[in-house]
N, C-alpha and C. Protein backbone atom coordinates (compact mmCIF):
# COMPACT_ATOMS: atom_id res chain seq x y z
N UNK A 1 0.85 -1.17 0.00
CA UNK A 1 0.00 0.00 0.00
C UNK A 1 0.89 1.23 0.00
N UNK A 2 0.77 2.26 -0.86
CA UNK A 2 1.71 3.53 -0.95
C UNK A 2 0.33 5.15 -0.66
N UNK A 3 0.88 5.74 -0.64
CA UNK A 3 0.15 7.29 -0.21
C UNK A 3 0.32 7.45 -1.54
N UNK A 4 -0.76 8.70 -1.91
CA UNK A 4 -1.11 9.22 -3.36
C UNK A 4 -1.96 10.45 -2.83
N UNK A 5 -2.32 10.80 -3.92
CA UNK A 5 -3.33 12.12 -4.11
C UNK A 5 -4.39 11.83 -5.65
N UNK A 6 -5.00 12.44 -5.69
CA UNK A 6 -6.43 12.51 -7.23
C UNK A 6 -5.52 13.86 -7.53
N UNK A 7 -4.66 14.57 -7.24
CA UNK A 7 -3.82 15.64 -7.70
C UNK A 7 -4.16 15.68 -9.21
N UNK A 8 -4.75 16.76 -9.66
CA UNK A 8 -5.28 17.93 -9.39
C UNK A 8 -6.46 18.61 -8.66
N UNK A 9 -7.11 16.77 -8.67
CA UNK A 9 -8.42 16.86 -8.28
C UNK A 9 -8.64 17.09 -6.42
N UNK A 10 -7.54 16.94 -5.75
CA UNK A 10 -7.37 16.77 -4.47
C UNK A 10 -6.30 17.79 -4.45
N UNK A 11 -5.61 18.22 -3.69
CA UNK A 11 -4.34 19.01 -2.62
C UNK A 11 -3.43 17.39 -3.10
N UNK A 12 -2.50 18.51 -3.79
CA UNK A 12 -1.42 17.38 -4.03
C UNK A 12 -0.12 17.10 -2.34
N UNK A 13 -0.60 17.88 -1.85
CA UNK A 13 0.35 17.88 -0.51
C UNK A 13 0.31 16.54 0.29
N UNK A 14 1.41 16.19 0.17
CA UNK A 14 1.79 14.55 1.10
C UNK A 14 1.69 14.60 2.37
N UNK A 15 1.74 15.97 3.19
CA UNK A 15 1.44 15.94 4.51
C UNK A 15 0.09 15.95 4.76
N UNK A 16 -0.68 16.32 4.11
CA UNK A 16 -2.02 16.38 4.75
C UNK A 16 -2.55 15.06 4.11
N UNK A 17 -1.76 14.04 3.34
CA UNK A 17 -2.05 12.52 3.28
C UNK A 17 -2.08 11.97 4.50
N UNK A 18 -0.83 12.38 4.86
CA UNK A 18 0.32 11.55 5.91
C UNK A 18 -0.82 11.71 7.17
N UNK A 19 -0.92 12.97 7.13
CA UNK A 19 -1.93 13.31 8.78
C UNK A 19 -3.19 12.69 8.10
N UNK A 20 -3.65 12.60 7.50
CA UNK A 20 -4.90 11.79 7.04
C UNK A 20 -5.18 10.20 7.63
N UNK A 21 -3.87 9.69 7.30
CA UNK A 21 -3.87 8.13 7.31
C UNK A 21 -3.48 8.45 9.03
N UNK A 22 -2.85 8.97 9.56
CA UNK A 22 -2.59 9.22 11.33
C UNK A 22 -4.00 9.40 11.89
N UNK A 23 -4.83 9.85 11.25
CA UNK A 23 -6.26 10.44 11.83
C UNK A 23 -7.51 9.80 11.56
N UNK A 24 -7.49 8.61 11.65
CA UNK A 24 -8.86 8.22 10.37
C UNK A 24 -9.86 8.42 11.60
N UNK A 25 -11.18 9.06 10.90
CA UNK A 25 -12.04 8.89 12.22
C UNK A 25 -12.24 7.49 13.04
N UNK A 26 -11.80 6.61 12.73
CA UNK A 26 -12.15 5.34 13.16
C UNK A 26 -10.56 5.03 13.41
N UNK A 27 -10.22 5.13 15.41
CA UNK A 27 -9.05 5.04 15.51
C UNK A 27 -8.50 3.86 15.16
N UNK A 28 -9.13 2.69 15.42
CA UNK A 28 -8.74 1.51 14.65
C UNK A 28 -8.14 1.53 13.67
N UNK A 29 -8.45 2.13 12.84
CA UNK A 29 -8.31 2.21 11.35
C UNK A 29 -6.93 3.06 10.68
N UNK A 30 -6.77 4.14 12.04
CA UNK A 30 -5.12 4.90 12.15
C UNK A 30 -3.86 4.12 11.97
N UNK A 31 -3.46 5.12 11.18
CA UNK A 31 -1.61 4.37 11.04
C UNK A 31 -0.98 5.32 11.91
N UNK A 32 -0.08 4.41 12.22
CA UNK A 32 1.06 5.20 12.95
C UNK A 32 1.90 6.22 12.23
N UNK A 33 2.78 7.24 12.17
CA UNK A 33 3.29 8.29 12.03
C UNK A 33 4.30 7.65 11.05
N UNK A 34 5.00 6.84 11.78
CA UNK A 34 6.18 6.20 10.96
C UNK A 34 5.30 5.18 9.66
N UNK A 35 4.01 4.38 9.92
CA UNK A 35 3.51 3.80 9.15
C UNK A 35 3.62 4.40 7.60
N UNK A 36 2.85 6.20 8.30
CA UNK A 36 2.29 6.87 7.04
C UNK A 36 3.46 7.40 6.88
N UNK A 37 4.31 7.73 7.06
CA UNK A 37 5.92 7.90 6.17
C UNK A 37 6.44 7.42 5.17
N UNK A 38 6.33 5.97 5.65
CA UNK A 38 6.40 5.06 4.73
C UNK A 38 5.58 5.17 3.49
N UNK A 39 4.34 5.38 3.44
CA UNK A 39 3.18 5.08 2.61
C UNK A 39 3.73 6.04 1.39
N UNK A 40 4.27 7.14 1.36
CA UNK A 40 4.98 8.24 0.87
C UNK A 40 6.23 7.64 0.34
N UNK A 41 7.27 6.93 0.81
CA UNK A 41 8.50 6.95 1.16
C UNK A 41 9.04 5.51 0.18
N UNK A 42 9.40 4.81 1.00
CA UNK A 42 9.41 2.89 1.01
C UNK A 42 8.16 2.68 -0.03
N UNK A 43 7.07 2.28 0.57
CA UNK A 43 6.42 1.93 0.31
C UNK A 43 5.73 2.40 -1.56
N UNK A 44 5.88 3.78 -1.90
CA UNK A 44 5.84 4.08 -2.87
C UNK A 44 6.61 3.71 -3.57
N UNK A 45 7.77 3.69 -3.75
CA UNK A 45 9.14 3.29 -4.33
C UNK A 45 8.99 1.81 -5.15
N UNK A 46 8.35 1.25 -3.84
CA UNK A 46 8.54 -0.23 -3.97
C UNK A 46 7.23 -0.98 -5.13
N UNK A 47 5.95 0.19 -4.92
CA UNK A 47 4.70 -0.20 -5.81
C UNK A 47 5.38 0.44 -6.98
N UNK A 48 6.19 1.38 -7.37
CA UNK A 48 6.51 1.85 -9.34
C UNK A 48 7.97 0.98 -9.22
N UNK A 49 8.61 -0.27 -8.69
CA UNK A 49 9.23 -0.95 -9.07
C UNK A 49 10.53 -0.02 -9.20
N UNK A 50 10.69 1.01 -8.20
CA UNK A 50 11.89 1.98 -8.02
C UNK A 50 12.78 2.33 -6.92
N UNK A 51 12.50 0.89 -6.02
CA UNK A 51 13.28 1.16 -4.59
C UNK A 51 14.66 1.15 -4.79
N UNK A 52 15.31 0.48 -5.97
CA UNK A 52 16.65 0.92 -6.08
C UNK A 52 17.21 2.51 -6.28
N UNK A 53 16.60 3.08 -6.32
CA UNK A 53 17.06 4.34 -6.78
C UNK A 53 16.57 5.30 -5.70
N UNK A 54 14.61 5.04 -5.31
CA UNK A 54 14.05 6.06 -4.24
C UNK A 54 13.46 5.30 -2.85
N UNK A 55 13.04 6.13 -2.41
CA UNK A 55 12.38 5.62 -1.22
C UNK A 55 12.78 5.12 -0.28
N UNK A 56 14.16 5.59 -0.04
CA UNK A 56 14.72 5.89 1.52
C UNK A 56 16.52 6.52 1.20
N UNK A 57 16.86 7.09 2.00
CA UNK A 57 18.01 7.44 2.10
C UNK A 57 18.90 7.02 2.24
N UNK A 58 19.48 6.28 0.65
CA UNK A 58 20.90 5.18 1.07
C UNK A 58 21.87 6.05 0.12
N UNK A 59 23.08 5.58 -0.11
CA UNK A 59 24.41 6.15 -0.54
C UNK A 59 23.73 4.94 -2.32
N UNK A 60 23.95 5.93 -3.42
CA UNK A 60 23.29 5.55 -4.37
C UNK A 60 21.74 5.83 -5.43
N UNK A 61 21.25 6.63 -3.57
CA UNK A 61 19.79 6.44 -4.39
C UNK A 61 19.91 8.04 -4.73
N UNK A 62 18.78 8.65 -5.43
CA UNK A 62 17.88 9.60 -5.98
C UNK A 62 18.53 11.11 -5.12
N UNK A 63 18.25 10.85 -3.74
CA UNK A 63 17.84 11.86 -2.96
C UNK A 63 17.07 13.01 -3.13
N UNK A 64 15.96 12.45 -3.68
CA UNK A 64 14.82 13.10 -4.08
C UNK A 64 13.83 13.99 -2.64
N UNK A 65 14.04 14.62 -1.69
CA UNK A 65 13.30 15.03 -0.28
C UNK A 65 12.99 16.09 -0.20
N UNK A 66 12.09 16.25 0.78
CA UNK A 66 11.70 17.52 1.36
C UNK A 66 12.55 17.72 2.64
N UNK A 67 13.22 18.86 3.46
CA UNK A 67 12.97 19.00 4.51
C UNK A 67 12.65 19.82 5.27
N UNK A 68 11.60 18.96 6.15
CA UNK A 68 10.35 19.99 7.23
C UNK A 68 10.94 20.33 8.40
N UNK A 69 10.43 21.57 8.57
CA UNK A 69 10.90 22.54 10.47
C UNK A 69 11.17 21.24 10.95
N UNK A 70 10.22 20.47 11.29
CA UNK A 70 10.12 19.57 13.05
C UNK A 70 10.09 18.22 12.68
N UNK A 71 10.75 17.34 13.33
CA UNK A 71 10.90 16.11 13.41
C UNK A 71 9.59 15.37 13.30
N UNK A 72 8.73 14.87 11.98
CA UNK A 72 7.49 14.56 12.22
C UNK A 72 7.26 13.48 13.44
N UNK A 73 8.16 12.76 13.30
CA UNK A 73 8.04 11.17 14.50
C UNK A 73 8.11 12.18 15.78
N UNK A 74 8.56 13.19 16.20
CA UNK A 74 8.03 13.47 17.96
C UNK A 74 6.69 14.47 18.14
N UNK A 75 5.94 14.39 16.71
CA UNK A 75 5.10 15.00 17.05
C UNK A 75 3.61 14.12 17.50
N UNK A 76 3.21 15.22 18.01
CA UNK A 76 1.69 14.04 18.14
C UNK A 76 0.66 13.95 16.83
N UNK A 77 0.32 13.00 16.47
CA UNK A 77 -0.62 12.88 15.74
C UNK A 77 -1.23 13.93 14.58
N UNK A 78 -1.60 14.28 15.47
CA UNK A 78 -2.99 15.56 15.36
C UNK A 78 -1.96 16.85 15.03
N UNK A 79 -1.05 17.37 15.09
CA UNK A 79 -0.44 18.13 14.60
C UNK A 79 0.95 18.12 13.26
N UNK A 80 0.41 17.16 12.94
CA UNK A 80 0.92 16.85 11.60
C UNK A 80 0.46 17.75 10.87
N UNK A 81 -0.29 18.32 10.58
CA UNK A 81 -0.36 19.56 9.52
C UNK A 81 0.24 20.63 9.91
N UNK A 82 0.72 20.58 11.26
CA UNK A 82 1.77 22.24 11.47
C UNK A 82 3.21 22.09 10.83
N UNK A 83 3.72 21.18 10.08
CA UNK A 83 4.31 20.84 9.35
C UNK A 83 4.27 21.60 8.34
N UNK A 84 5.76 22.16 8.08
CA UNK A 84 6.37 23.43 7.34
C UNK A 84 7.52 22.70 6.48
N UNK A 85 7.48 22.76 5.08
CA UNK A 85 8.57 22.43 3.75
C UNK A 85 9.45 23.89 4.08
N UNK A 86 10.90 23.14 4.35
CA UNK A 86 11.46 24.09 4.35
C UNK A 86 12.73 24.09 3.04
N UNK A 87 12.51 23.05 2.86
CA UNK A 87 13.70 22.89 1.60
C UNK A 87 13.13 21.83 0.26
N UNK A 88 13.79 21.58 -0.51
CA UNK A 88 13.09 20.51 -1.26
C UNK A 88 14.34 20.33 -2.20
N UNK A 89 14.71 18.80 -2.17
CA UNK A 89 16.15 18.66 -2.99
C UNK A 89 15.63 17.37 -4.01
N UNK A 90 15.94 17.77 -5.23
CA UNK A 90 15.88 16.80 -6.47
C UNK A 90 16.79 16.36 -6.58
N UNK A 91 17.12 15.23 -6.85
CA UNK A 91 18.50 14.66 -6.90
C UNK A 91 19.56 15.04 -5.94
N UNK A 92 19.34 15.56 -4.98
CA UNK A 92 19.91 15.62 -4.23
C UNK A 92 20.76 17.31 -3.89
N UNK A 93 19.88 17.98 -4.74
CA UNK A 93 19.93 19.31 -5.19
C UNK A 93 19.39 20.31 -4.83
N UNK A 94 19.20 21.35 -4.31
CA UNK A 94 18.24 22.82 -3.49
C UNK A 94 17.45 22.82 -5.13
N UNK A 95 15.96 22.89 -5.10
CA UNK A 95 15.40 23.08 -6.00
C UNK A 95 15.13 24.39 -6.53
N UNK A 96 15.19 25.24 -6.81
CA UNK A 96 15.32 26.51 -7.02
C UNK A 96 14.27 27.12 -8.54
N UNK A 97 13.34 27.68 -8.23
CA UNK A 97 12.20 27.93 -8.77
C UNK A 97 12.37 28.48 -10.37
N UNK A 98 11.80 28.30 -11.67
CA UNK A 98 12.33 28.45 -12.31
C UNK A 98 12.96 27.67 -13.41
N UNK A 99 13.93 26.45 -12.87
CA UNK A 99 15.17 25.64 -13.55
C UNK A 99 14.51 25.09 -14.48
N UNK A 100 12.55 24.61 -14.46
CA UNK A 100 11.95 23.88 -15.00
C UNK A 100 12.04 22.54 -14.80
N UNK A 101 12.32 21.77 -13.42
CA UNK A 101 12.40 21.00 -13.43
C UNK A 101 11.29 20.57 -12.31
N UNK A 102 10.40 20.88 -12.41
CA UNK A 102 8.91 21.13 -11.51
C UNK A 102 8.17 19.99 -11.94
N UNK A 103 7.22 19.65 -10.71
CA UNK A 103 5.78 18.81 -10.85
C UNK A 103 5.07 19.21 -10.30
N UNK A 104 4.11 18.87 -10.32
CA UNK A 104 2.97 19.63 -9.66
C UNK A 104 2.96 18.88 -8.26
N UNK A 105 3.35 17.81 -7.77
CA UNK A 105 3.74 17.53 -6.14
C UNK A 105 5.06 18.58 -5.55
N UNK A 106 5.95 19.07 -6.47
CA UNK A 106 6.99 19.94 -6.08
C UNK A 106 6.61 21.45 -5.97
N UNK A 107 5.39 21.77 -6.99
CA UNK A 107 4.81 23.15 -6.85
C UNK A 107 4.05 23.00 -5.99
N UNK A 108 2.97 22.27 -5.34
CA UNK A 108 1.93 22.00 -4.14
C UNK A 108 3.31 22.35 -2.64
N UNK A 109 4.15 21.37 -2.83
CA UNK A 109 5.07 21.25 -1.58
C UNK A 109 5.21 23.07 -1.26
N UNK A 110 5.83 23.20 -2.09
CA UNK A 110 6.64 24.49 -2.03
C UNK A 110 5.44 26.19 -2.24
N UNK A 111 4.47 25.68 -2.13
CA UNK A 111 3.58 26.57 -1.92
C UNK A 111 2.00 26.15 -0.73
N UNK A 112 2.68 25.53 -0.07
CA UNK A 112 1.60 24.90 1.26
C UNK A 112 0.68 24.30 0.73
N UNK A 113 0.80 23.37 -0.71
CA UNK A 113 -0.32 22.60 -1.13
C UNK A 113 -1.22 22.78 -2.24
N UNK A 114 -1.16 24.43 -2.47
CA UNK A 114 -1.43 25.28 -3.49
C UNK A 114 -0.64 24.85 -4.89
N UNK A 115 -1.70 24.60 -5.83
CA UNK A 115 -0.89 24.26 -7.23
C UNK A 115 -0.54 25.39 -7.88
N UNK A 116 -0.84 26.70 -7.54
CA UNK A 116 0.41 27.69 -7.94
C UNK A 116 1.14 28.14 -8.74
């Protein structure tokens, strides 16, 4: 199972997935923090047949990331959307607006979700 969006049709923003799958009204039904990381992360990688390259941080791969203000794993739950993109590296690169090397999950990120 991997995290997605209906992007355009939905908020292409992966955090308000991530806090989605942390929150289901039916606590039963909640993933854990680290679960829904994954769902984004690993787990995506592994459903487009691309874990060699993405979907976690090894010497080799992509380094395709975002990085946010606050450590999502010490937060609680429920404040997963105070979660702030503070950087965003393609290949392992400061993405820098412009270069044309954009998607519309990289324009959502970098504008709080807003396709922009």
């Amino acid at each position: 199972l991997s995290g997605g969006s209906d992007a355009p049709c939905t908020v292409p923003n992966p955090i308000e997935g991530i806090w989605a799958a942390c929150n289901h009204y039916v606590s039963e039904q909640s993933l854990s923090i680290q679960e829904a990381l994954n769902l984004y992360t690993r787990n995506a990688a592994l459903i487009s047949f691309d874990e060699k390259d993405r979907g976690s941080l090894e010497k080799g791969k992509r380094a395709d990331m975002v990085v946010v203000n606050r450590n999502p794993l010490k937060l609680d739950k429920t404040d997963l959307r105070s979660l702030k993109v503070e950087r965003l590296l393609l290949e392992g690169k400061p993405y820098v607006t412009g270069q044309g090397k954009v998607t519309l999950i990289a324009r959502g990120l970098m504008n709080g979700g807003k396709c922009i």
